[in-house]
Amino acid sequence: DTEVTQTPKHLVMGMTNKKSLKCEQHMGHRAMYWYKQKAKKPPELMFVYSYEKLSINESVPSRFSPECPNSSLLNLHLHALQPEDSALYLCASSQRGTGGRNEQFFGPGTRLTVL
Amino acid sequence: DAKTTQPNSMESNEEEPVHLPCNHSTISGTDYIHWYRQLPSQGPEYVIHGLTSNVNNRMASLAIAEDRKSSTLILHRATLRDAAVYYCILSRPYNQGGKLIFGQGTELSVKP
């Protein structure tokens, strides 16, 4: 299994809702990432988990809350989002830690719309 | 902060070589140069990476300037399936944050 899966593919939520995005990989990778991508822009890093510990938080608002229950699973909990948070949310993983020569494997993303 | 600069768009004809340039004049000595591409409605896909020497793999070649301030991704024979946004990226070592620093990307279109 050489892929990163993300669910759901699409999500529409109101500003008062609470929802979660899920990401899974079974490649034995020890680093996992959340990115946000707006239309026609490159992905922007949000969070990095390395060996199940949060190692990077790019000053993301607290309405986004990441969780890494185990080495294969990464969640992003969403609460009280704003319409400008509408974007494609990408999950990625890499084999050994982060950066350097490590190749990242990306999932297909969750398209989030906040009404 | 280090960053990469790429042309916004390029066009190619099918079955011809494509050279995608990238400038990274403020690259640090320990930054790796990565290229990823993103096809429509998909997540980015790894293409190739290098540090100082030119690199080849089944997808592409990466030519790195001697001073490392620029690099070129070479697709040897473009196909219609190569139409995508190509990102030139600097990859920081783990002990310097371990992040991928994305450029703005070059949108490659391939004409039959």
CSV table of C-alpha atoms in Angstrom, one decimal:
chain,number,residue,atom,x,y,z
A,1,ASP,CA,0.0,0.0,0.0
A,2,THR,CA,1.8,3.2,-1.2
A,3,GLU,CA,-0.9,5.8,-0.8
A,4,VAL,CA,-2.2,8.4,1.5
A,5,THR,CA,-6.0,8.4,1.9
A,6,GLN,CA,-8.1,11.3,3.0
A,7,THR,CA,-11.8,11.4,4.0
A,8,PRO,CA,-14.1,13.0,3.2
A,9,LYS,CA,-13.4,14.1,-0.3
A,10,HIS,CA,-15.7,17.1,0.0
A,11,LEU,CA,-17.1,18.8,3.1
A,12,VAL,CA,-19.5,21.7,3.5
A,13,MET,CA,-20.0,23.1,6.9
A,14,GLY,CA,-21.5,26.1,8.6
A,15,MET,CA,-19.5,28.5,10.8
A,16,THR,CA,-20.9,27.0,14.0
A,17,ASN,CA,-20.3,23.3,13.1
A,18,LYS,CA,-17.7,21.0,14.4
A,19,LYS,CA,-16.2,18.5,11.9
A,20,SER,CA,-13.1,16.5,11.4
A,21,LEU,CA,-10.8,15.6,8.5
A,22,LYS,CA,-9.1,12.2,8.5
A,23,CYS,CA,-5.9,11.1,6.9
A,24,GLU,CA,-4.4,7.6,6.9
A,25,GLN,CA,-1.2,5.9,5.6
A,26,HIS,CA,0.0,2.3,5.9
A,27,MET,CA,3.5,2.8,4.6
A,28,GLY,CA,5.2,2.9,8.0
A,29,HIS,CA,6.0,6.6,7.6
A,30,ARG,CA,6.9,8.5,10.8
A,31,ALA,CA,6.2,12.0,9.8
A,32,MET,CA,2.7,13.4,8.8
A,33,TYR,CA,1.7,16.8,7.6
A,34,TRP,CA,-1.3,19.1,7.1
A,35,TYR,CA,-1.3,21.7,4.3
A,36,LYS,CA,-3.9,24.2,3.2
A,37,GLN,CA,-4.1,25.1,-0.5
A,38,LYS,CA,-6.2,28.0,-1.9
A,39,ALA,CA,-7.0,28.1,-5.6
A,40,LYS,CA,-4.1,28.8,-7.9
A,41,LYS,CA,-1.7,29.0,-5.0
A,42,PRO,CA,1.0,26.5,-3.7
A,43,PRO,CA,0.2,24.5,-0.6
A,44,GLU,CA,0.9,26.2,2.7
A,45,LEU,CA,2.2,24.1,5.6
A,46,MET,CA,0.0,24.1,8.7
A,47,PHE,CA,1.2,21.3,11.0
A,48,VAL,CA,3.9,18.6,11.2
A,49,TYR,CA,3.9,15.5,13.3
A,50,SER,CA,7.1,13.7,13.7
A,51,TYR,CA,7.1,10.3,15.5
A,52,GLU,CA,3.5,11.1,16.7
A,53,LYS,CA,4.6,14.4,18.4
A,54,LEU,CA,3.6,17.8,17.1
A,55,SER,CA,6.9,19.3,15.8
A,56,ILE,CA,5.7,22.3,13.7
A,57,ASN,CA,2.7,24.5,14.1
A,58,GLU,CA,2.9,27.4,11.6
A,59,SER,CA,0.9,29.8,13.8
A,60,VAL,CA,-2.4,28.2,12.7
A,61,PRO,CA,-5.5,29.7,14.4
A,62,SER,CA,-6.9,27.5,17.3
A,63,ARG,CA,-10.1,26.8,15.4
A,64,PHE,CA,-7.9,24.1,13.6
A,65,SER,CA,-6.8,21.4,16.0
A,66,PRO,CA,-4.6,18.5,14.8
A,67,GLU,CA,-4.4,15.1,16.4
A,68,CYS,CA,-2.2,12.1,15.8
A,69,PRO,CA,-3.7,9.1,17.6
A,70,ASN,CA,-1.1,6.7,16.2
A,71,SER,CA,1.6,6.5,13.5
A,72,SER,CA,-0.8,5.7,10.7
A,73,LEU,CA,-3.6,8.2,11.4
A,74,LEU,CA,-3.8,12.0,11.4
A,75,ASN,CA,-6.9,14.1,12.1
A,76,LEU,CA,-7.7,17.7,11.8
A,77,HIS,CA,-10.6,18.9,14.0
A,78,LEU,CA,-12.4,22.0,12.8
A,79,HIS,CA,-14.5,24.3,14.9
A,80,ALA,CA,-16.0,27.8,14.3
A,81,LEU,CA,-14.4,28.2,10.9
A,82,GLN,CA,-14.7,31.3,8.7
A,83,PRO,CA,-15.6,31.4,5.0
A,84,GLU,CA,-12.0,32.3,4.2
A,85,ASP,CA,-11.0,28.9,5.6
A,86,SER,CA,-12.6,27.3,2.5
A,87,ALA,CA,-9.7,25.6,0.7
A,88,LEU,CA,-8.3,22.2,-0.3
A,89,TYR,CA,-6.7,20.5,2.8
A,90,LEU,CA,-3.9,18.2,1.9
A,91,CYS,CA,-2.3,15.5,4.1
A,92,ALA,CA,1.1,14.1,3.4
A,93,SER,CA,3.6,11.7,5.0
A,94,SER,CA,7.3,10.9,4.7
A,95,GLN,CA,9.3,8.0,5.8
A,96,ARG,CA,11.9,9.3,8.2
A,97,GLY,CA,11.3,12.6,9.9
A,98,THR,CA,10.9,15.8,8.0
A,99,GLY,CA,12.9,17.8,5.5
A,100,GLY,CA,16.2,17.2,3.7
A,101,ARG,CA,16.0,14.4,1.2
A,102,ASN,CA,12.7,13.0,2.5
A,103,GLU,CA,10.1,12.6,-0.2
A,104,GLN,CA,6.6,13.5,0.8
A,105,PHE,CA,3.6,11.4,-0.3
A,106,PHE,CA,0.4,13.5,-0.6
A,107,GLY,CA,-3.2,12.5,-0.4
A,108,PRO,CA,-5.8,13.7,-2.9
A,109,GLY,CA,-7.1,16.3,-0.4
A,110,THR,CA,-10.4,17.3,1.2
A,111,ARG,CA,-12.3,20.2,-0.5
A,112,LEU,CA,-13.7,22.2,2.3
A,113,THR,CA,-16.4,24.9,1.9
A,114,VAL,CA,-17.4,27.0,4.9
A,115,LEU,CA,-20.8,28.8,4.5
B,1,ASP,CA,14.1,33.6,4.0
B,2,ALA,CA,15.1,31.4,1.1
B,3,LYS,CA,12.6,31.1,-1.7
B,4,THR,CA,12.3,29.9,-5.3
B,5,THR,CA,11.2,31.8,-8.4
B,6,GLN,CA,9.6,30.1,-11.4
B,7,PRO,CA,7.9,31.3,-14.6
B,8,ASN,CA,4.1,31.4,-14.1
B,9,SER,CA,3.4,29.3,-17.2
B,10,MET,CA,5.1,27.4,-20.1
B,11,GLU,CA,3.9,25.7,-23.2
B,12,SER,CA,5.3,22.6,-24.8
B,13,ASN,CA,4.6,20.4,-27.8
B,14,GLU,CA,3.9,16.7,-27.3
B,15,GLU,CA,7.0,14.4,-27.6
B,16,GLU,CA,9.4,17.4,-27.3
B,17,PRO,CA,11.7,18.0,-24.4
B,18,VAL,CA,10.7,20.6,-21.8
B,19,HIS,CA,13.1,22.6,-19.6
B,20,LEU,CA,11.5,24.1,-16.5
B,21,PRO,CA,13.7,26.7,-14.8
B,22,CYS,CA,13.9,27.7,-11.2
B,23,ASN,CA,16.0,30.4,-9.4
B,24,HIS,CA,16.9,30.0,-5.7
B,25,SER,CA,19.6,32.5,-5.2
B,26,THR,CA,19.3,32.5,-1.4
B,27,ILE,CA,19.6,28.7,-1.0
B,28,SER,CA,21.5,27.5,2.0
B,29,GLY,CA,24.2,24.9,1.7
B,30,THR,CA,22.2,22.2,3.4
B,31,ASP,CA,18.9,22.8,1.5
B,32,TYR,CA,17.8,20.0,-0.9
B,33,ILE,CA,16.1,21.0,-4.2
B,34,HIS,CA,12.9,19.1,-4.8
B,35,TRP,CA,10.4,19.2,-7.6
B,36,TYR,CA,6.8,18.1,-7.3
B,37,ARG,CA,4.0,18.3,-9.7
B,38,GLN,CA,0.3,18.7,-9.2
B,39,LEU,CA,-2.2,17.4,-11.7
B,40,PRO,CA,-5.7,18.9,-11.8
B,41,SER,CA,-7.8,17.8,-8.8
B,42,GLN,CA,-5.0,15.8,-7.2
B,43,GLY,CA,-2.4,16.2,-4.5
B,44,PRO,CA,1.2,17.1,-5.4
B,45,GLU,CA,3.3,14.2,-6.6
B,46,TYR,CA,7.1,13.9,-6.0
B,47,VAL,CA,9.2,14.1,-9.2
B,48,ILE,CA,12.9,14.3,-8.2
B,49,HIS,CA,15.3,15.8,-5.8
B,50,GLY,CA,19.0,16.7,-5.6
B,51,LEU,CA,21.6,18.5,-3.5
B,52,THR,CA,24.6,19.3,-5.7
B,53,SER,CA,24.9,16.8,-8.5
B,54,ASN,CA,22.6,16.3,-11.5
B,55,VAL,CA,20.1,13.6,-11.0
B,56,ASN,CA,18.1,11.3,-13.3
B,57,ASN,CA,15.1,9.1,-12.6
B,58,ARG,CA,12.4,7.4,-14.6
B,59,MET,CA,10.3,10.6,-14.6
B,60,ALA,CA,12.8,13.4,-15.3
B,61,SER,CA,16.3,14.8,-14.9
B,62,LEU,CA,17.4,17.6,-12.6
B,63,ALA,CA,20.2,19.8,-13.6
B,64,ILE,CA,21.7,21.9,-10.7
B,65,ALA,CA,23.9,24.9,-11.4
B,66,GLU,CA,27.4,24.7,-10.0
B,67,ASP,CA,26.7,27.6,-7.6
B,68,ARG,CA,23.3,26.0,-6.7
B,69,LYS,CA,21.5,29.3,-7.3
B,70,SER,CA,19.4,27.8,-10.0
B,71,SER,CA,18.2,24.4,-11.3
B,72,THR,CA,16.3,23.0,-14.3
B,73,LEU,CA,13.8,20.2,-14.4
B,74,ILE,CA,14.0,18.4,-17.7
B,75,LEU,CA,11.1,16.3,-19.1
B,76,HIS,CA,12.7,14.4,-22.0
B,77,ARG,CA,9.6,13.8,-24.0
B,78,ALA,CA,6.5,15.6,-22.9
B,79,THR,CA,3.2,13.8,-23.0
B,80,LEU,CA,-0.3,15.1,-22.6
B,81,ARG,CA,-0.3,13.5,-19.1
B,82,ASP,CA,2.6,15.8,-18.1
B,83,ALA,CA,0.3,18.9,-18.1
B,84,ALA,CA,0.4,20.0,-14.5
B,85,VAL,CA,1.7,22.7,-12.1
B,86,TYR,CA,5.3,22.0,-11.4
B,87,TYR,CA,6.7,23.2,-8.1
B,88,CYS,CA,10.4,23.9,-7.4
B,89,ILE,CA,10.9,23.5,-3.6
B,90,LEU,CA,13.7,23.9,-1.1
B,91,SER,CA,13.7,21.3,1.6
B,92,ARG,CA,15.2,22.4,4.9
B,93,PRO,CA,17.1,19.8,7.0
B,94,TYR,CA,15.3,18.5,10.1
B,95,ASN,CA,17.5,20.4,12.5
B,96,GLN,CA,16.6,23.7,10.6
B,97,GLY,CA,12.8,23.1,10.7
B,98,GLY,CA,12.5,20.3,8.1
B,99,LYS,CA,10.0,22.2,6.0
B,100,LEU,CA,9.3,22.3,2.3
B,101,ILE,CA,9.4,25.9,1.0
B,102,PHE,CA,7.2,25.9,-2.1
B,103,GLY,CA,7.7,28.3,-5.1
B,104,GLN,CA,4.6,29.7,-6.9
B,105,GLY,CA,4.8,26.9,-9.5
B,106,THR,CA,4.9,26.8,-13.3
B,107,GLU,CA,1.7,25.7,-15.1
B,108,LEU,CA,2.8,23.5,-18.0
B,109,SER,CA,0.5,23.0,-20.9
B,110,VAL,CA,1.3,20.4,-23.5
B,111,LYS,CA,-0.1,20.7,-27.1
B,112,PRO,CA,-0.7,17.6,-29.2
